[in-house]
GROMACS .gro file of C-alpha atoms in nm:
model
  433
    1PHE     CA    1  -8.340  -8.018 -15.021
    2SER     CA    2  -8.618  -7.952 -15.271
    3PRO     CA    3  -8.889  -7.696 -15.328
    4ALA     CA    4  -9.211  -7.789 -15.152
    5SER     CA    5  -9.475  -7.947 -15.373
    6SER     CA    6  -9.828  -7.815 -15.388
    7GLN     CA    7 -10.093  -7.972 -15.168
    8PRO     CA    8 -10.235  -8.269 -15.356
    9ASN     CA    9 -10.597  -8.361 -15.396
   10ARG     CA   10 -10.584  -8.649 -15.151
   11VAL     CA   11 -10.862  -8.902 -15.186
   12ASP     CA   12 -10.973  -9.083 -14.873
   13MET     CA   13 -11.283  -9.257 -14.746
   14SER     CA   14 -11.446  -8.932 -14.631
   15ASP     CA   15 -11.399  -8.742 -14.958
   16LYS     CA   16 -11.719  -8.620 -15.117
   17THR     CA   17 -11.680  -8.537 -15.482
   18THR     CA   18 -11.948  -8.356 -15.681
   19ASP     CA   19 -12.197  -8.581 -15.862
   20SER     CA   20 -12.335  -8.500 -16.202
   21LEU     CA   21 -12.682  -8.345 -16.205
   22ALA     CA   22 -12.828  -8.665 -16.349
   23GLN     CA   23 -12.675  -8.870 -16.068
   24GLN     CA   24 -12.805  -8.631 -15.804
   25LEU     CA   25 -13.157  -8.653 -15.946
   26ALA     CA   26 -13.137  -9.031 -15.964
   27ASN     CA   27 -13.027  -9.054 -15.605
   28ALA     CA   28 -13.301  -8.818 -15.493
   29ARG     CA   29 -13.570  -9.023 -15.671
   30VAL     CA   30 -13.479  -9.352 -15.502
   31GLY     CA   31 -13.381  -9.194 -15.168
   32LEU     CA   32 -13.027  -9.332 -15.177
   33LYS     CA   33 -12.718  -9.164 -15.040
   34PRO     CA   34 -12.402  -9.169 -15.259
   35ARG     CA   35 -12.075  -9.284 -15.107
   36ASN     CA   36 -11.726  -9.390 -15.212
   37THR     CA   37 -11.567  -9.730 -15.255
   38VAL     CA   38 -11.207  -9.818 -15.333
   39PHE     CA   39 -11.081 -10.097 -15.557
   40THR     CA   40 -10.749 -10.210 -15.705
   41ASP     CA   41 -10.722 -10.313 -16.070
   42GLU     CA   42 -10.513 -10.598 -16.209
   43ARG     CA   43 -10.208 -10.369 -16.241
   44GLY     CA   44 -10.215 -10.266 -15.877
   45ASN     CA   45 -10.354  -9.915 -15.942
   46VAL     CA   46 -10.597  -9.793 -15.675
   47HIS     CA   47 -10.923  -9.628 -15.786
   48MET     CA   48 -11.228  -9.476 -15.624
   49GLU     CA   49 -11.582  -9.496 -15.766
   50ARG     CA   50 -11.919  -9.367 -15.655
   51ILE     CA   51 -12.185  -9.614 -15.544
   52THR     CA   52 -12.521  -9.576 -15.373
   53GLY     CA   53 -12.670  -9.759 -15.078
   54ASP     CA   54 -12.918  -9.760 -14.795
   55PRO     CA   55 -12.902  -9.423 -14.612
   56LEU     CA   56 -12.965  -9.605 -14.282
   57VAL     CA   57 -12.637  -9.795 -14.313
   58ASP     CA   58 -12.355  -9.661 -14.096
   59GLU     CA   59 -12.148  -9.528 -14.385
   60ARG     CA   60 -11.827  -9.473 -14.190
   61LYS     CA   61 -11.815  -9.830 -14.058
   62THR     CA   62 -11.897  -9.969 -14.401
   63GLU     CA   63 -11.615  -9.782 -14.570
   64GLU     CA   64 -11.362  -9.859 -14.297
   65LYS     CA   65 -11.444 -10.226 -14.340
   66LYS     CA   66 -11.398 -10.202 -14.716
   67ALA     CA   67 -11.062 -10.023 -14.671
   68SER     CA   68 -10.938 -10.281 -14.423
   69GLN     CA   69 -11.010 -10.558 -14.672
   70GLU     CA   70 -10.839 -10.390 -14.966
   71ARG     CA   71 -10.479 -10.499 -15.018
   72MET     CA   72 -10.191 -10.425 -15.249
   73LYS     CA   73 -10.179 -10.624 -15.570
   74ALA     CA   74  -9.817 -10.653 -15.683
   75PRO     CA   75  -9.555 -10.925 -15.730
   76TRP     CA   76  -9.472 -11.076 -15.390
   77ILE     CA   77  -9.109 -10.971 -15.413
   78HIS     CA   78  -9.218 -10.605 -15.449
   79MET     CA   79  -9.432 -10.637 -15.135
   80HIS     CA   80  -9.196 -10.837 -14.914
   81GLY     CA   81  -8.846 -10.843 -15.065
   82ARG     CA   82  -8.648 -11.141 -15.188
   83LEU     CA   83  -8.587 -11.269 -14.833
   84GLY     CA   84  -8.963 -11.273 -14.772
   85GLU     CA   85  -9.210 -11.555 -14.818
   86LYS     CA   86  -9.454 -11.588 -15.107
   87ASN     CA   87  -9.737 -11.680 -14.870
   88TRP     CA   88  -9.704 -11.368 -14.655
   89ALA     CA   89 -10.017 -11.149 -14.657
   90ALA     CA   90 -10.013 -10.844 -14.882
   91PRO     CA   91  -9.993 -10.491 -14.729
   92ILE     CA   92 -10.323 -10.320 -14.649
   93ILE     CA   93 -10.427  -9.998 -14.826
   94THR     CA   94 -10.468  -9.719 -14.568
   95LYS     CA   95 -10.474  -9.405 -14.785
   96VAL     CA   96 -10.555  -9.351 -15.149
   97CYS     CA   97 -10.391  -9.077 -15.354
   98ASN     CA   98 -10.348  -9.100 -15.730
   99GLU     CA   99 -10.101  -8.810 -15.733
  100ASP     CA  100  -9.731  -8.881 -15.780
  101ALA     CA  101  -9.542  -8.899 -15.449
  102ARG     CA  102  -9.269  -8.673 -15.592
  103PRO     CA  103  -9.404  -8.499 -15.904
  104GLY     CA  104  -9.142  -8.458 -16.176
  105TYR     CA  105  -8.918  -8.740 -16.052
  106ASN     CA  106  -8.892  -9.118 -16.090
  107THR     CA  107  -9.165  -9.191 -15.842
  108CYS     CA  108  -9.475  -9.399 -15.767
  109LYS     CA  109  -9.827  -9.295 -15.671
  110ALA     CA  110  -9.874  -9.158 -15.319
  111HIS     CA  111 -10.099  -9.437 -15.192
  112GLU     CA  112 -10.006  -9.549 -14.841
  113TYR     CA  113 -10.004  -9.901 -14.697
  114ASN     CA  114  -9.953 -10.084 -14.370
  115GLU     CA  115  -9.833 -10.435 -14.304
  116ASP     CA  116 -10.060 -10.722 -14.208
  117PRO     CA  117  -9.989 -10.776 -13.834
  118GLU     CA  118  -9.872 -11.137 -13.868
  119THR     CA  119  -9.655 -11.055 -14.167
  120PHE     CA  120  -9.510 -10.757 -13.980
  121SER     CA  121  -9.397 -10.980 -13.694
  122GLU     CA  122  -9.228 -11.223 -13.933
  123LYS     CA  123  -9.048 -10.939 -14.110
  124ILE     CA  124  -8.919 -10.795 -13.781
  125LYS     CA  125  -8.764 -11.131 -13.691
  126LYS     CA  126  -8.599 -11.148 -14.032
  127LEU     CA  127  -8.473 -10.788 -14.001
  128ALA     CA  128  -8.309 -10.857 -13.664
  129GLU     CA  129  -8.149 -11.169 -13.810
  130ILE     CA  130  -7.983 -10.997 -14.106
  131ILE     CA  131  -7.865 -10.701 -13.894
  132GLN     CA  132  -7.690 -10.942 -13.660
  133LYS     CA  133  -7.528 -11.116 -13.958
  134SER     CA  134  -7.404 -10.790 -14.112
  135LYS     CA  135  -7.047 -10.666 -14.066
  136ARG     CA  136  -7.079 -10.326 -14.238
  137CYS     CA  137  -7.438 -10.211 -14.195
  138ILE     CA  138  -7.530  -9.856 -14.296
  139ALA     CA  139  -7.844  -9.644 -14.269
  140TYR     CA  140  -7.973  -9.432 -14.556
  141THR     CA  141  -8.252  -9.202 -14.443
  142GLY     CA  142  -8.490  -8.951 -14.600
  143ALA     CA  143  -8.750  -8.706 -14.476
  144GLY     CA  144  -8.993  -8.979 -14.371
  145ILE     CA  145  -8.787  -9.062 -14.063
  146SER     CA  146  -8.841  -8.710 -13.926
  147THR     CA  147  -9.212  -8.644 -13.993
  148ALA     CA  148  -9.311  -8.772 -13.647
  149SER     CA  149  -9.093  -8.495 -13.499
  150GLY     CA  150  -9.299  -8.228 -13.677
  151ILE     CA  151  -9.072  -8.168 -13.978
  152ALA     CA  152  -9.265  -8.193 -14.305
  153ASP     CA  153  -9.162  -8.412 -14.595
  154TYR     CA  154  -9.249  -8.384 -14.965
  155ALA     CA  155  -9.394  -8.723 -15.052
  156SER     CA  156  -9.649  -8.808 -14.782
  157ARG     CA  157  -9.995  -8.655 -14.770
  158ASP     CA  158 -10.051  -8.655 -14.393
  159SER     CA  159 -10.090  -8.323 -14.210
  160GLY     CA  160 -10.128  -8.482 -13.865
  161ARG     CA  161  -9.771  -8.412 -13.759
  162PRO     CA  162  -9.677  -8.210 -13.447
  163LYS     CA  163  -9.666  -7.831 -13.480
  164LEU     CA  164  -9.329  -7.662 -13.425
  165MET     CA  165  -9.250  -7.296 -13.367
  166SER     CA  166  -8.926  -7.362 -13.556
  167PRO     CA  167  -8.779  -7.675 -13.721
  168PHE     CA  168  -8.479  -7.618 -13.492
  169ASP     CA  169  -8.708  -7.713 -13.201
  170ALA     CA  170  -8.765  -8.064 -13.339
  171GLN     CA  171  -8.657  -8.358 -13.125
  172PRO     CA  172  -8.548  -8.706 -13.236
  173THR     CA  173  -8.809  -8.967 -13.324
  174LEU     CA  174  -8.809  -9.321 -13.192
  175ALA     CA  175  -8.645  -9.431 -13.519
  176HIS     CA  176  -8.355  -9.187 -13.466
  177ARG     CA  177  -8.300  -9.321 -13.115
  178VAL     CA  178  -8.306  -9.684 -13.228
  179LEU     CA  179  -8.047  -9.614 -13.499
  180ALA     CA  180  -7.830  -9.441 -13.238
  181ALA     CA  181  -7.862  -9.750 -13.017
  182LEU     CA  182  -7.773  -9.981 -13.308
  183HIS     CA  183  -7.456  -9.776 -13.360
  184LYS     CA  184  -7.364  -9.774 -12.993
  185GLU     CA  185  -7.398 -10.153 -12.975
  186GLY     CA  186  -7.182 -10.198 -13.284
  187PHE     CA  187  -7.444 -10.304 -13.539
  188LEU     CA  188  -7.466  -9.979 -13.741
  189LYS     CA  189  -7.136  -9.849 -13.882
  190ASN     CA  190  -7.231  -9.542 -14.086
  191TRP     CA  191  -7.532  -9.322 -14.156
  192ILE     CA  192  -7.601  -9.140 -14.485
  193GLN     CA  193  -7.847  -8.864 -14.397
  194GLN     CA  194  -8.047  -8.683 -14.668
  195ASN     CA  195  -8.213  -8.457 -14.413
  196HIS     CA  196  -8.070  -8.136 -14.269
  197ASP     CA  197  -8.237  -8.143 -13.927
  198GLY     CA  198  -7.965  -8.256 -13.683
  199LEU     CA  199  -8.196  -8.516 -13.528
  200PRO     CA  200  -7.945  -8.804 -13.546
  201GLN     CA  201  -7.696  -8.600 -13.341
  202LYS     CA  202  -7.967  -8.492 -13.095
  203ALA     CA  203  -8.039  -8.863 -13.046
  204GLY     CA  204  -7.674  -8.920 -12.956
  205TYR     CA  205  -7.542  -9.044 -13.289
  206PRO     CA  206  -7.177  -8.926 -13.333
  207GLN     CA  207  -7.096  -8.668 -13.600
  208LYS     CA  208  -6.788  -8.866 -13.709
  209ASP     CA  209  -7.004  -9.144 -13.855
  210LEU     CA  210  -7.277  -8.925 -14.004
  211ASN     CA  211  -7.259  -8.811 -14.367
  212GLU     CA  212  -7.501  -8.520 -14.421
  213ILE     CA  213  -7.476  -8.555 -14.795
  214HIS     CA  214  -7.749  -8.301 -14.881
  215GLY     CA  215  -7.638  -8.032 -14.638
  216SER     CA  216  -7.712  -7.940 -14.277
  217TRP     CA  217  -7.887  -7.666 -14.082
  218TYR     CA  218  -7.620  -7.709 -13.812
  219ASP     CA  219  -7.302  -7.692 -14.022
  220PRO     CA  220  -7.211  -7.354 -14.178
  221SER     CA  221  -6.961  -7.527 -14.409
  222ASN     CA  222  -7.228  -7.762 -14.549
  223PRO     CA  223  -7.526  -7.558 -14.673
  224VAL     CA  224  -7.841  -7.729 -14.798
  225VAL     CA  225  -7.794  -7.857 -15.153
  226MET     CA  226  -8.072  -7.757 -15.392
  227MET     CA  227  -8.201  -7.998 -15.655
  228SER     CA  228  -7.991  -7.833 -15.924
  229GLY     CA  229  -7.684  -7.806 -15.699
  230ASN     CA  230  -7.374  -8.020 -15.659
  231LEU     CA  231  -7.280  -8.249 -15.372
  232ARG     CA  232  -6.976  -8.154 -15.165
  233GLU     CA  233  -6.675  -8.340 -15.303
  234ASP     CA  234  -6.541  -8.481 -14.975
  235LEU     CA  235  -6.886  -8.595 -14.863
  236PHE     CA  236  -6.950  -8.761 -15.199
  237SER     CA  237  -6.617  -8.945 -15.175
  238TRP     CA  238  -6.721  -9.063 -14.829
  239LEU     CA  239  -7.051  -9.186 -14.973
  240ILE     CA  240  -6.873  -9.379 -15.250
  241GLU     CA  241  -6.643  -9.540 -14.993
  242TRP     CA  242  -6.940  -9.684 -14.804
  243GLU     CA  243  -7.129  -9.768 -15.122
  244LYS     CA  244  -6.844 -10.005 -15.208
  245LYS     CA  245  -6.797 -10.169 -14.868
  246SER     CA  246  -7.142 -10.185 -14.705
  247ASP     CA  247  -7.312 -10.525 -14.690
  248LEU     CA  248  -7.653 -10.412 -14.558
  249CYS     CA  249  -7.836 -10.084 -14.621
  250LEU     CA  250  -8.128  -9.985 -14.396
  251THR     CA  251  -8.328  -9.743 -14.610
  252LEU     CA  252  -8.583  -9.547 -14.409
  253GLY     CA  253  -8.835  -9.283 -14.510
  254THR     CA  254  -8.709  -9.197 -14.857
  255SER     CA  255  -8.905  -9.206 -15.184
  256LEU     CA  256  -8.593  -9.322 -15.375
  257CYS     CA  257  -8.694  -9.104 -15.667
  258GLY     CA  258  -8.358  -9.078 -15.842
  259MET     CA  259  -8.124  -8.873 -15.622
  260ASN     CA  260  -7.754  -8.937 -15.675
  261SER     CA  261  -7.726  -9.074 -15.322
  262ASP     CA  262  -7.998  -9.335 -15.392
  263ARG     CA  263  -7.712  -9.539 -15.533
  264MET     CA  264  -7.651  -9.656 -15.175
  265ALA     CA  265  -7.970  -9.863 -15.177
  266LEU     CA  266  -7.935  -9.999 -15.528
  267THR     CA  267  -7.565 -10.091 -15.514
  268CYS     CA  268  -7.592 -10.267 -15.178
  269SER     CA  269  -7.881 -10.473 -15.309
  270LYS     CA  270  -7.688 -10.585 -15.616
  271GLN     CA  271  -7.352 -10.660 -15.457
  272ASN     CA  272  -7.481 -10.827 -15.138
  273PRO     CA  273  -7.784 -11.044 -15.224
  274GLU     CA  274  -7.769 -11.236 -14.892
  275LEU     CA  275  -7.825 -10.917 -14.689
  276GLY     CA  276  -7.881 -10.634 -14.938
  277THR     CA  277  -8.119 -10.344 -14.887
  278VAL     CA  278  -8.413 -10.308 -14.648
  279ILE     CA  279  -8.670 -10.047 -14.756
  280ILE     CA  280  -8.904  -9.899 -14.495
  281SER     CA  281  -9.174  -9.652 -14.597
  282LEU     CA  282  -9.550  -9.616 -14.626
  283GLN     CA  283  -9.545  -9.569 -15.003
  284GLN     CA  284  -9.419  -9.778 -15.292
  285THR     CA  285  -9.084  -9.686 -15.452
  286GLN     CA  286  -8.922  -9.755 -15.786
  287LEU     CA  287  -8.662  -9.977 -15.613
  288ASP     CA  288  -8.900 -10.212 -15.430
  289GLU     CA  289  -8.813 -10.504 -15.657
  290HIS     CA  290  -8.450 -10.475 -15.544
  291ALA     CA  291  -8.525 -10.494 -15.170
  292SER     CA  292  -8.409 -10.790 -14.967
  293LEU     CA  293  -8.680 -10.704 -14.713
  294ARG     CA  294  -8.965 -10.457 -14.770
  295PHE     CA  295  -9.170 -10.292 -14.493
  296PHE     CA  296  -9.482 -10.085 -14.561
  297SER     CA  297  -9.504  -9.901 -14.232
  298THR     CA  298  -9.386  -9.594 -14.044
  299CYS     CA  299  -9.019  -9.578 -13.951
  300ASP     CA  300  -9.104  -9.551 -13.582
  301LYS     CA  301  -9.323  -9.862 -13.581
  302VAL     CA  302  -9.060 -10.078 -13.752
  303MET     CA  303  -8.765  -9.951 -13.550
  304GLY     CA  304  -8.957  -9.967 -13.223
  305ALA     CA  305  -9.044 -10.332 -13.288
  306LEU     CA  306  -8.683 -10.401 -13.389
  307ALA     CA  307  -8.555 -10.251 -13.062
  308LYS     CA  308  -8.777 -10.490 -12.865
  309GLU     CA  309  -8.675 -10.788 -13.078
  310MET     CA  310  -8.304 -10.711 -13.029
  311ASN     CA  311  -8.337 -10.590 -12.667
  312LEU     CA  312  -8.168 -10.262 -12.750
  313LYS     CA  313  -8.107 -10.003 -12.479
  314LEU     CA  314  -8.230  -9.674 -12.622
  315PRO     CA  315  -8.083  -9.332 -12.540
  316GLU     CA  316  -8.292  -9.119 -12.308
  317GLU     CA  317  -8.537  -8.865 -12.447
  318LYS     CA  318  -8.366  -8.546 -12.337
  319VAL     CA  319  -8.215  -8.230 -12.482
  320TYR     CA  320  -7.871  -8.300 -12.624
  321ILE     CA  321  -7.576  -8.203 -12.402
  322PRO     CA  322  -7.224  -8.232 -12.548
  323ASN     CA  323  -6.959  -8.444 -12.377
  324ILE     CA  324  -6.658  -8.212 -12.371
  325PRO     CA  325  -6.333  -8.307 -12.192
  326LYS     CA  326  -6.271  -8.069 -11.903
  327ASP     CA  327  -5.907  -8.012 -11.997
  328THR     CA  328  -6.016  -7.864 -12.333
  329ILE     CA  329  -6.239  -7.595 -12.179
  330VAL     CA  330  -6.040  -7.270 -12.147
  331GLU     CA  331  -6.343  -7.072 -12.034
  332GLN     CA  332  -6.708  -7.058 -12.129
  333ASP     CA  333  -6.739  -7.096 -12.509
  334VAL     CA  334  -6.361  -7.115 -12.561
  335PHE     CA  335  -6.209  -7.458 -12.635
  336LEU     CA  336  -5.870  -7.611 -12.714
  337VAL     CA  337  -5.877  -7.828 -13.028
  338GLY     CA  338  -5.605  -8.028 -13.200
  339TYR     CA  339  -5.644  -7.908 -13.557
  340ASP     CA  340  -5.446  -7.706 -13.809
  341ALA     CA  341  -5.508  -7.339 -13.739
  342LYS     CA  342  -5.515  -7.241 -14.108
  343THR     CA  343  -5.711  -7.528 -14.266
  344GLY     CA  344  -5.916  -7.676 -13.985
  345LYS     CA  345  -5.783  -8.023 -14.068
  346LYS     CA  346  -5.698  -8.266 -13.788
  347ASN     CA  347  -5.345  -8.224 -13.652
  348GLY     CA  348  -5.258  -8.392 -13.325
  349ASP     CA  349  -4.932  -8.196 -13.287
  350GLU     CA  350  -5.091  -7.851 -13.260
  351ARG     CA  351  -5.377  -7.699 -13.066
  352PHE     CA  352  -5.548  -7.365 -13.092
  353LYS     CA  353  -5.827  -7.185 -12.912
  354LEU     CA  354  -6.165  -7.206 -13.078
  355ASP     CA  355  -6.336  -6.895 -12.947
  356LEU     CA  356  -6.715  -6.891 -12.983
  357ARG     CA  357  -6.797  -6.607 -12.746
  358VAL     CA  358  -7.030  -6.335 -12.865
  359ASP     CA  359  -6.866  -6.104 -13.124
  360SER     CA  360  -6.582  -6.350 -13.194
  361LYS     CA  361  -6.480  -6.365 -13.562
  362VAL     CA  362  -6.473  -6.696 -13.749
  363VAL     CA  363  -6.417  -6.815 -14.107
  364ILE     CA  364  -6.537  -7.121 -14.300
  365PRO     CA  365  -6.233  -7.330 -14.411
  366VAL     CA  366  -6.400  -7.580 -14.649
  367GLY     CA  367  -6.685  -7.620 -14.897
  368GLN     CA  368  -6.854  -7.378 -15.132
  369TYR     CA  369  -6.840  -7.098 -14.873
  370LYS     CA  370  -6.471  -7.141 -14.802
  371GLY     CA  371  -6.325  -6.809 -14.686
  372VAL     CA  372  -6.658  -6.654 -14.586
  373GLN     CA  373  -6.628  -6.469 -14.256
  374GLY     CA  374  -6.879  -6.447 -13.975
  375THR     CA  375  -6.946  -6.311 -13.628
  376VAL     CA  376  -7.081  -6.512 -13.336
  377GLN     CA  377  -7.413  -6.362 -13.223
  378GLY     CA  378  -7.505  -6.592 -12.936
  379LYS     CA  379  -7.699  -6.916 -12.893
  380ASN     CA  380  -8.046  -7.046 -12.967
  381ARG     CA  381  -8.280  -7.206 -12.714
  382GLU     CA  382  -8.092  -7.537 -12.719
  383GLY     CA  383  -7.750  -7.377 -12.686
  384HIS     CA  384  -7.637  -7.413 -13.048
  385TYR     CA  385  -7.427  -7.123 -13.175
  386LYS     CA  386  -7.579  -6.858 -13.401
  387ILE     CA  387  -7.328  -6.699 -13.639
  388CYS     CA  388  -7.391  -6.420 -13.887
  389PHE     CA  389  -7.194  -6.473 -14.209
  390TYR     CA  390  -7.151  -6.219 -14.488
  391HIS     CA  391  -7.197  -6.364 -14.836
  392ARG     CA  392  -7.129  -6.186 -15.163
  393LEU     CA  393  -7.445  -6.136 -15.367
  394LYS     CA  394  -7.263  -6.295 -15.662
  395LYS     CA  395  -6.912  -6.395 -15.755
  396GLY     CA  396  -6.686  -6.090 -15.780
  397SER     CA  397  -6.943  -5.860 -15.619
  398LYS     CA  398  -6.831  -5.618 -15.346
  399ILE     CA  399  -7.180  -5.617 -15.194
  400LYS     CA  400  -7.235  -5.871 -14.917
  401ARG     CA  401  -7.555  -5.984 -14.749
  402PRO     CA  402  -7.576  -6.114 -14.390
  403GLN     CA  403  -7.711  -6.462 -14.321
  404VAL     CA  404  -7.738  -6.629 -13.982
  405ARG     CA  405  -7.630  -6.993 -13.970
  406VAL     CA  406  -7.619  -7.235 -13.680
  407LEU     CA  407  -7.330  -7.446 -13.550
  408GLY     CA  408  -7.448  -7.757 -13.363
  409ARG     CA  409  -7.296  -7.818 -13.019
  410TRP     CA  410  -7.200  -8.170 -13.129
  411TRP     CA  411  -6.929  -8.014 -13.344
  412ILE     CA  412  -6.764  -7.890 -13.023
  413GLU     CA  413  -6.786  -8.238 -12.872
  414ALA     CA  414  -6.633  -8.390 -13.187
  415ALA     CA  415  -6.360  -8.124 -13.214
  416THR     CA  416  -6.248  -8.139 -12.851
  417ASN     CA  417  -6.240  -8.519 -12.863
  418GLY     CA  418  -6.061  -8.519 -13.199
  419THR     CA  419  -6.307  -8.757 -13.366
  420ILE     CA  420  -6.359  -8.565 -13.693
  421ASP     CA  421  -6.109  -8.494 -13.970
  422GLN     CA  422  -6.227  -8.142 -14.060
  423LEU     CA  423  -6.359  -7.851 -13.856
  424PRO     CA  424  -6.656  -7.661 -14.006
  425LEU     CA  425  -6.504  -7.326 -13.901
  426ILE     CA  426  -6.192  -7.174 -13.747
  427PRO     CA  427  -6.124  -6.840 -13.574
  428LEU     CA  428  -6.042  -6.553 -13.808
  429THR     CA  429  -5.764  -6.449 -13.568
  430ILE     CA  430  -5.582  -6.748 -13.426
  431SER     CA  431  -5.479  -6.760 -13.061
  432ALA     CA  432  -5.208  -7.027 -13.021
  433ASP     CA  433  -5.195  -7.247 -12.716
   0.00000   0.00000   0.00000
């Protein structure tokens, strides 16, 4: 969704900066070894300074102890949310980085924090309570929910994520599976997804209740929206609908740095003070003061604890397999769907054959690439369809360039079950039933 930022100069307990010559000489004369210490000023800004000490002291243990004692200094409502308690312990500083989390946007510094264990337990109980009270709970997720799967984000400074041959190989995180379970059990009604990775669907979350507002790698009709681009009109209308009627917004893994869709978190907080907006991330955000409940933690840790608290039955960890009615399967990769043959819109009175065999011709019926034609090339390792589309180099140009896009298998499940209003593609030559 955005260009990758440059690698920051992360400061942690093991960082060894260069001393001045005078400092080096002074240290040499007294036989002391320089090391780092971290402190927080009265405004909550985290700093590092150089100190000296006994070279026989175990430096690593000393610094880990100092880090574990250092806590966030901020108004309690910023640390815990308005449904929290003033006497709850402040979050613990785990990583120090004085770079902006999202340079060039409305953002905070990239320091990372974790909850005090006792406070964490109290917050989980409160989270389960407000979810059970909610009637129209939504999820609003950013890149932070997917980092544990191996997909990089732009705000965090941790390179310890799994290595993937391709982002298409990524599998759902624990947080994805818990959200899918919340939906299945009726607690979660809609999901606004900033990411493009298809992990909610791989976890079993239905396409019909997932708004991929910033584009998708698995939907040829919904390409990734660049920072300077425009949101798809129908998806934005869908977002506005849920902005108005949601009573609880679970905000996971997003820096909330000023995207248009961040309105979900802010509006829900203002119009539903009893439930409002829960913010879950390792870093501070500009909207922390508006949170009803604020977690400084990984998405997986919070959602895993929530699943235990609510006794949720999680979907199995397995490769996604679509649930397609047998009477809609004409032959392998050919399906009967009840949609308008010319527009791809839902129409229960008509059915046509959606042919996705190799070399079949298709066309995109909606979105910015409406009318663009493509040819099915085959499938990837997980069985999702690879389609080569031919895009004009620029408007009015006769020259076209090929680009392979992927159609997720969940679109076939949704189409054959009639659960979505619009197909992402239709055959170029229609075969009527």
